PDB file of C-alpha atoms in Angstrom:
ATOM      1  CA  MET A   1     112.134  -5.705 -58.445  1.00  0.00           C
ATOM      2  CA  ARG A   2     113.677  -3.661 -56.543  1.00  0.00           C
ATOM      3  CA  VAL A   3     115.586  -5.260 -53.645  1.00  0.00           C
ATOM      4  CA  TYR A   4     117.740  -3.668 -50.756  1.00  0.00           C
ATOM      5  CA  LEU A   5     120.782  -5.224 -49.149  1.00  0.00           C
ATOM      6  CA  PRO A   6     122.151  -4.159 -45.796  1.00  0.00           C
ATOM      7  CA  ALA A   7     126.028  -3.829 -45.942  1.00  0.00           C
ATOM      8  CA  THR A   8     128.353  -1.924 -44.129  1.00  0.00           C
ATOM      9  CA  LEU A   9     131.502   0.296 -46.010  1.00  0.00           C
ATOM     10  CA  PRO A  10     133.972  -2.843 -46.130  1.00  0.00           C
ATOM     11  CA  LEU A  11     131.274  -4.837 -47.095  1.00  0.00           C
ATOM     12  CA  LEU A  12     130.466  -2.760 -49.975  1.00  0.00           C
ATOM     13  CA  ARG A  13     134.314  -2.465 -51.136  1.00  0.00           C
ATOM     14  CA  ALA A  14     133.958  -6.432 -51.149  1.00  0.00           C
ATOM     15  CA  TRP A  15     131.031  -6.303 -52.778  1.00  0.00           C
ATOM     16  CA  LEU A  16     132.131  -3.741 -55.413  1.00  0.00           C
ATOM     17  CA  ASP A  17     135.601  -5.263 -56.433  1.00  0.00           C
ATOM     18  CA  ALA A  18     133.870  -8.811 -56.500  1.00  0.00           C
ATOM     19  CA  GLY A  19     131.735  -7.274 -58.922  1.00  0.00           C
ATOM     20  CA  ARG A  20     128.648  -8.851 -57.304  1.00  0.00           C
ATOM     21  CA  ALA A  21     127.068  -9.088 -53.773  1.00  0.00           C
ATOM     22  CA  PRO A  22     125.078 -11.978 -52.391  1.00  0.00           C
ATOM     23  CA  GLY A  23     121.625 -12.277 -52.241  1.00  0.00           C
ATOM     24  CA  ALA A  24     120.627 -12.583 -48.246  1.00  0.00           C
ATOM     25  CA  PRO A  25     119.890 -11.040 -46.291  1.00  0.00           C
ATOM     26  CA  ALA A  26     118.049  -8.383 -48.630  1.00  0.00           C
ATOM     27  CA  TYR A  27     114.569  -6.344 -48.177  1.00  0.00           C
ATOM     28  CA  ALA A  28     111.817  -5.701 -50.807  1.00  0.00           C
ATOM     29  CA  VAL A  29     108.171  -4.395 -51.055  1.00  0.00           C
ATOM     30  CA  THR A  30     106.824  -7.984 -50.066  1.00  0.00           C
ATOM     31  CA  PRO A  31     103.426  -9.558 -49.692  1.00  0.00           C
ATOM     32  CA  ALA A  32     103.099  -9.327 -46.057  1.00  0.00           C
ATOM     33  CA  LEU A  33     104.509  -5.622 -45.726  1.00  0.00           C
ATOM     34  CA  ARG A  34     101.963  -4.480 -48.406  1.00  0.00           C
ATOM     35  CA  GLU A  35      99.580  -6.411 -45.968  1.00  0.00           C
ATOM     36  CA  TRP A  36     101.096  -4.587 -43.351  1.00  0.00           C
ATOM     37  CA  TYR A  37     101.336  -1.099 -44.940  1.00  0.00           C
ATOM     38  CA  ARG A  38      97.866  -1.176 -46.619  1.00  0.00           C
ATOM     39  CA  GLU A  39      97.055   2.279 -47.119  1.00  0.00           C
ATOM     40  CA  ALA A  40     100.536   3.406 -48.082  1.00  0.00           C
ATOM     41  CA  ASP A  41     101.952   4.096 -51.590  1.00  0.00           C
ATOM     42  CA  GLU A  42     104.279   2.523 -53.482  1.00  0.00           C
ATOM     43  CA  GLU A  43     107.067   5.152 -52.775  1.00  0.00           C
ATOM     44  CA  GLU A  44     106.469   4.916 -49.031  1.00  0.00           C
ATOM     45  CA  MET A  45     106.682   1.077 -48.802  1.00  0.00           C
ATOM     46  CA  GLU A  46     109.993   1.462 -50.848  1.00  0.00           C
ATOM     47  CA  TYR A  47     111.245   3.636 -48.256  1.00  0.00           C
ATOM     48  CA  ALA A  48     109.768   0.987 -45.320  1.00  0.00           C
ATOM     49  CA  ALA A  49     111.933  -1.666 -46.891  1.00  0.00           C
ATOM     50  CA  ALA A  50     115.261   0.214 -47.647  1.00  0.00           C
ATOM     51  CA  GLN A  51     114.933   1.278 -43.606  1.00  0.00           C
ATOM     52  CA  ALA A  52     114.598  -2.443 -42.838  1.00  0.00           C
ATOM     53  CA  ALA A  53     117.660  -3.059 -44.812  1.00  0.00           C
ATOM     54  CA  ALA A  54     119.369   0.158 -42.764  1.00  0.00           C
ATOM     55  CA  ARG A  55     118.439  -1.447 -39.486  1.00  0.00           C
ATOM     56  CA  GLY A  56     119.788  -4.719 -41.121  1.00  0.00           C
ATOM     57  CA  SER A  57     123.182  -2.734 -41.701  1.00  0.00           C
ATOM     58  CA  LEU A  58     123.015  -1.897 -38.072  1.00  0.00           C
ATOM     59  CA  ALA A  59     123.069  -5.172 -36.957  1.00  0.00           C
ATOM     60  CA  LEU A  60     125.764  -5.995 -39.207  1.00  0.00           C
ATOM     61  CA  LEU A  61     128.028  -2.905 -37.416  1.00  0.00           C
ATOM     62  CA  ALA A  62     127.186  -4.441 -33.886  1.00  0.00           C
ATOM     63  CA  GLU A  63     128.735  -7.707 -35.553  1.00  0.00           C
ATOM     64  CA  GLU A  64     131.954  -5.395 -36.994  1.00  0.00           C
ATOM     65  CA  PRO A  65     133.348  -3.020 -34.279  1.00  0.00           C
ATOM     66  CA  MET A  66     135.908  -2.025 -36.335  1.00  0.00           C
ATOM     67  CA  ALA A  67     134.002  -1.025 -39.437  1.00  0.00           C
ATOM     68  CA  PRO A  68     133.042   2.522 -39.742  1.00  0.00           C
ATOM     69  CA  ARG A  69     129.903   3.445 -38.314  1.00  0.00           C
ATOM     70  CA  ARG A  70     128.058   4.414 -41.454  1.00  0.00           C
ATOM     71  CA  ARG A  71     125.079   2.105 -42.469  1.00  0.00           C
ATOM     72  CA  VAL A  72     124.827   1.116 -45.996  1.00  0.00           C
ATOM     73  CA  VAL A  73     121.902  -0.253 -47.945  1.00  0.00           C
ATOM     74  CA  LEU A  74     122.843  -1.452 -51.958  1.00  0.00           C
ATOM     75  CA  ALA A  75     119.998  -0.720 -53.944  1.00  0.00           C
ATOM     76  CA  ALA A  76     119.317  -3.456 -56.922  1.00  0.00           C
ATOM     77  CA  ASP A  77     117.112  -4.585 -59.655  1.00  0.00           C
ATOM     78  CA  VAL A  78     116.564  -8.096 -59.962  1.00  0.00           C
ATOM     79  CA  ALA A  79     114.291  -9.966 -61.885  1.00  0.00           C
ATOM     80  CA  GLU A  80     110.836 -11.379 -59.130  1.00  0.00           C
ATOM     81  CA  ALA A  81     111.576 -14.960 -60.062  1.00  0.00           C
ATOM     82  CA  ASP A  82     114.915 -14.368 -58.415  1.00  0.00           C
ATOM     83  CA  VAL A  83     113.370 -13.360 -55.048  1.00  0.00           C
ATOM     84  CA  ALA A  84     111.737 -15.494 -52.472  1.00  0.00           C
ATOM     85  CA  ALA A  85     109.992 -13.447 -49.383  1.00  0.00           C
ATOM     86  CA  LEU A  86     111.007 -14.728 -45.875  1.00  0.00           C
ATOM     87  CA  GLY A  87     107.515 -13.854 -44.083  1.00  0.00           C
ATOM     88  CA  GLU A  88     109.201 -12.581 -40.705  1.00  0.00           C
ATOM     89  CA  PRO A  89     110.440  -9.836 -41.212  1.00  0.00           C
ATOM     90  CA  ARG A  90     107.900  -8.681 -42.930  1.00  0.00           C
ATOM     91  CA  ALA A  91     110.286  -6.530 -45.950  1.00  0.00           C
ATOM     92  CA  GLY A  92     112.695  -9.614 -45.478  1.00  0.00           C
ATOM     93  CA  VAL A  93     113.393 -11.576 -48.633  1.00  0.00           C
ATOM     94  CA  VAL A  94     116.204 -14.145 -49.999  1.00  0.00           C
ATOM     95  CA  ILE A  95     117.654 -13.627 -53.583  1.00  0.00           C
ATOM     96  CA  GLY A  96     118.488 -16.894 -55.356  1.00  0.00           C
ATOM     97  CA  VAL A  97     121.474 -15.690 -57.094  1.00  0.00           C
ATOM     98  CA  PRO A  98     124.390 -13.420 -56.760  1.00  0.00           C
ATOM     99  CA  VAL A  99     123.498  -9.347 -57.459  1.00  0.00           C
ATOM    100  CA  VAL A 100     126.010  -8.561 -59.815  1.00  0.00           C
ATOM    101  CA  VAL A 101     126.639  -5.189 -60.407  1.00  0.00           C
ATOM    102  CA  ALA A 102     125.170  -4.273 -63.515  1.00  0.00           C
ATOM    103  CA  LEU A 103     121.474  -4.565 -61.419  1.00  0.00           C
ATOM    104  CA  TRP A 104     123.036  -2.220 -58.757  1.00  0.00           C
ATOM    105  CA  ALA A 105     120.543   1.142 -58.735  1.00  0.00           C
ATOM    106  CA  SER A 106     122.065   2.893 -56.121  1.00  0.00           C
ATOM    107  CA  ALA A 107     123.574   2.744 -52.696  1.00  0.00           C
ATOM    108  CA  LEU A 108     122.342   4.616 -49.377  1.00  0.00           C
ATOM    109  CA  VAL A 109     124.893   5.505 -46.879  1.00  0.00           C
ATOM    110  CA  ASP A 110     124.839   7.851 -43.648  1.00  0.00           C
ATOM    111  CA  HIS A 111     126.574  10.787 -43.857  1.00  0.00           C
ATOM    112  CA  GLU A 112     130.418  11.247 -41.727  1.00  0.00           C
ATOM    113  CA  ASP A 113     128.398  13.205 -39.091  1.00  0.00           C
ATOM    114  CA  ALA A 114     125.894  10.475 -38.401  1.00  0.00           C
ATOM    115  CA  ASP A 115     128.886   8.673 -36.762  1.00  0.00           C
ATOM    116  CA  GLY A 116     128.552   8.651 -33.248  1.00  0.00           C
ATOM    117  CA  VAL A 117     124.632   8.176 -33.680  1.00  0.00           C
ATOM    118  CA  VAL A 118     125.262   5.176 -35.375  1.00  0.00           C
ATOM    119  CA  SER A 119     127.695   4.046 -32.833  1.00  0.00           C
ATOM    120  CA  VAL A 120     125.640   4.406 -30.105  1.00  0.00           C
ATOM    121  CA  ALA A 121     122.718   2.511 -31.929  1.00  0.00           C
ATOM    122  CA  ALA A 122     124.928  -0.415 -33.344  1.00  0.00           C
ATOM    123  CA  SER A 123     125.878  -0.565 -29.166  1.00  0.00           C
ATOM    124  CA  ALA A 124     122.322  -0.847 -28.196  1.00  0.00           C
ATOM    125  CA  LEU A 125     120.831  -2.447 -31.137  1.00  0.00           C
ATOM    126  CA  THR A 126     120.863  -6.100 -29.190  1.00  0.00           C
ATOM    127  CA  ARG A 127     119.063  -4.222 -25.774  1.00  0.00           C
ATOM    128  CA  ALA A 128     116.668  -2.561 -27.746  1.00  0.00           C
ATOM    129  CA  GLU A 129     115.555  -5.726 -29.323  1.00  0.00           C
ATOM    130  CA  LEU A 130     115.000  -7.579 -25.615  1.00  0.00           C
ATOM    131  CA  GLY A 131     112.907  -4.548 -24.549  1.00  0.00           C
ATOM    132  CA  ASP A 132     115.264  -1.663 -23.280  1.00  0.00           C
ATOM    133  CA  GLU A 133     113.253   1.102 -23.888  1.00  0.00           C
ATOM    134  CA  ASP A 134     116.909   3.673 -23.669  1.00  0.00           C
ATOM    135  CA  ALA A 135     118.602   1.186 -26.062  1.00  0.00           C
ATOM    136  CA  LYS A 136     114.999   1.566 -28.043  1.00  0.00           C
ATOM    137  CA  PHE A 137     115.583   5.461 -28.000  1.00  0.00           C
ATOM    138  CA  ALA A 138     119.279   5.351 -29.400  1.00  0.00           C
ATOM    139  CA  VAL A 139     117.980   2.939 -32.387  1.00  0.00           C
ATOM    140  CA  ASP A 140     115.079   5.164 -33.240  1.00  0.00           C
ATOM    141  CA  GLU A 141     117.747   8.192 -33.419  1.00  0.00           C
ATOM    142  CA  ALA A 142     119.888   6.179 -35.901  1.00  0.00           C
ATOM    143  CA  ASP A 143     116.910   5.422 -37.691  1.00  0.00           C
ATOM    144  CA  ALA A 144     115.800   8.876 -37.608  1.00  0.00           C
ATOM    145  CA  TYR A 145     118.931  10.133 -39.730  1.00  0.00           C
ATOM    146  CA  GLU A 146     118.378  10.060 -43.612  1.00  0.00           C
ATOM    147  CA  LEU A 147     120.958   8.163 -45.687  1.00  0.00           C
ATOM    148  CA  ALA A 148     122.451   9.709 -48.709  1.00  0.00           C
ATOM    149  CA  TRP A 149     122.176   8.388 -51.809  1.00  0.00           C
ATOM    150  CA  TYR A 150     125.269   7.473 -53.928  1.00  0.00           C
ATOM    151  CA  ALA A 151     124.979   6.335 -57.733  1.00  0.00           C
ATOM    152  CA  VAL A 152     126.415   3.535 -58.890  1.00  0.00           C
ATOM    153  CA  GLN A 153     129.514   5.305 -60.037  1.00  0.00           C
ATOM    154  CA  GLU A 154     130.581   7.593 -57.469  1.00  0.00           C
ATOM    155  CA  LEU A 155     131.145   4.322 -55.646  1.00  0.00           C
ATOM    156  CA  PRO A 156     134.715   4.330 -56.057  1.00  0.00           C
ATOM    157  CA  ASN A 157     135.198   7.667 -54.769  1.00  0.00           C
ATOM    158  CA  LEU A 158     133.044   6.815 -51.708  1.00  0.00           C
ATOM    159  CA  LEU A 159     135.250   3.866 -51.088  1.00  0.00           C
ATOM    160  CA  ALA A 160     138.463   5.636 -51.110  1.00  0.00           C
TER     161      ALA A 160
END
C-alpha cells in the first residue's frame, strides 16, 4: 500500500541517517477518501493523499521556524496489514511499524522558488484552520505549487 509521510528537510535527513521513518502521521488512499472522492480514479486519489501529506508538511514547518521553507512528502510502500485508517482526516493513517529505507519509493519536495509562498502559508496555517479567509488564500497558494519528484537515491544529493 502506498503511504505518504509528511516531513521537513531536517526530518528527512534524520530519517535517512537512521535508515527509517516513523509510521505516523501518514496519509494514504483510505476507505473514507474513496467514499468522499468516489468519481476519481486511483491516480487522482493518490494525488489527494499526497496533497494531504503536503498539508501535513506545512503544519510541521509551522512548528519548525528554522527549517527550510520547503514541504517534503516521503512516499513509501508498506504492507496493508501494517496500516490503520484514522477516519479523520479522510486520508489519515497510522503505520504500525517503522518505514525502513528499503520501502521508500520517492520523495516529493518543493522547489526552492516556492520558499516565499510556503513560508507565508506556514505562518498562516493556524489562522486558516480557524476560518480566516486571507490565511486560507495563503495556504491555497502553497497548495497550488507542485512538488518535485526525487528518487530515493537522489535524496543524499538533495540534502547535501
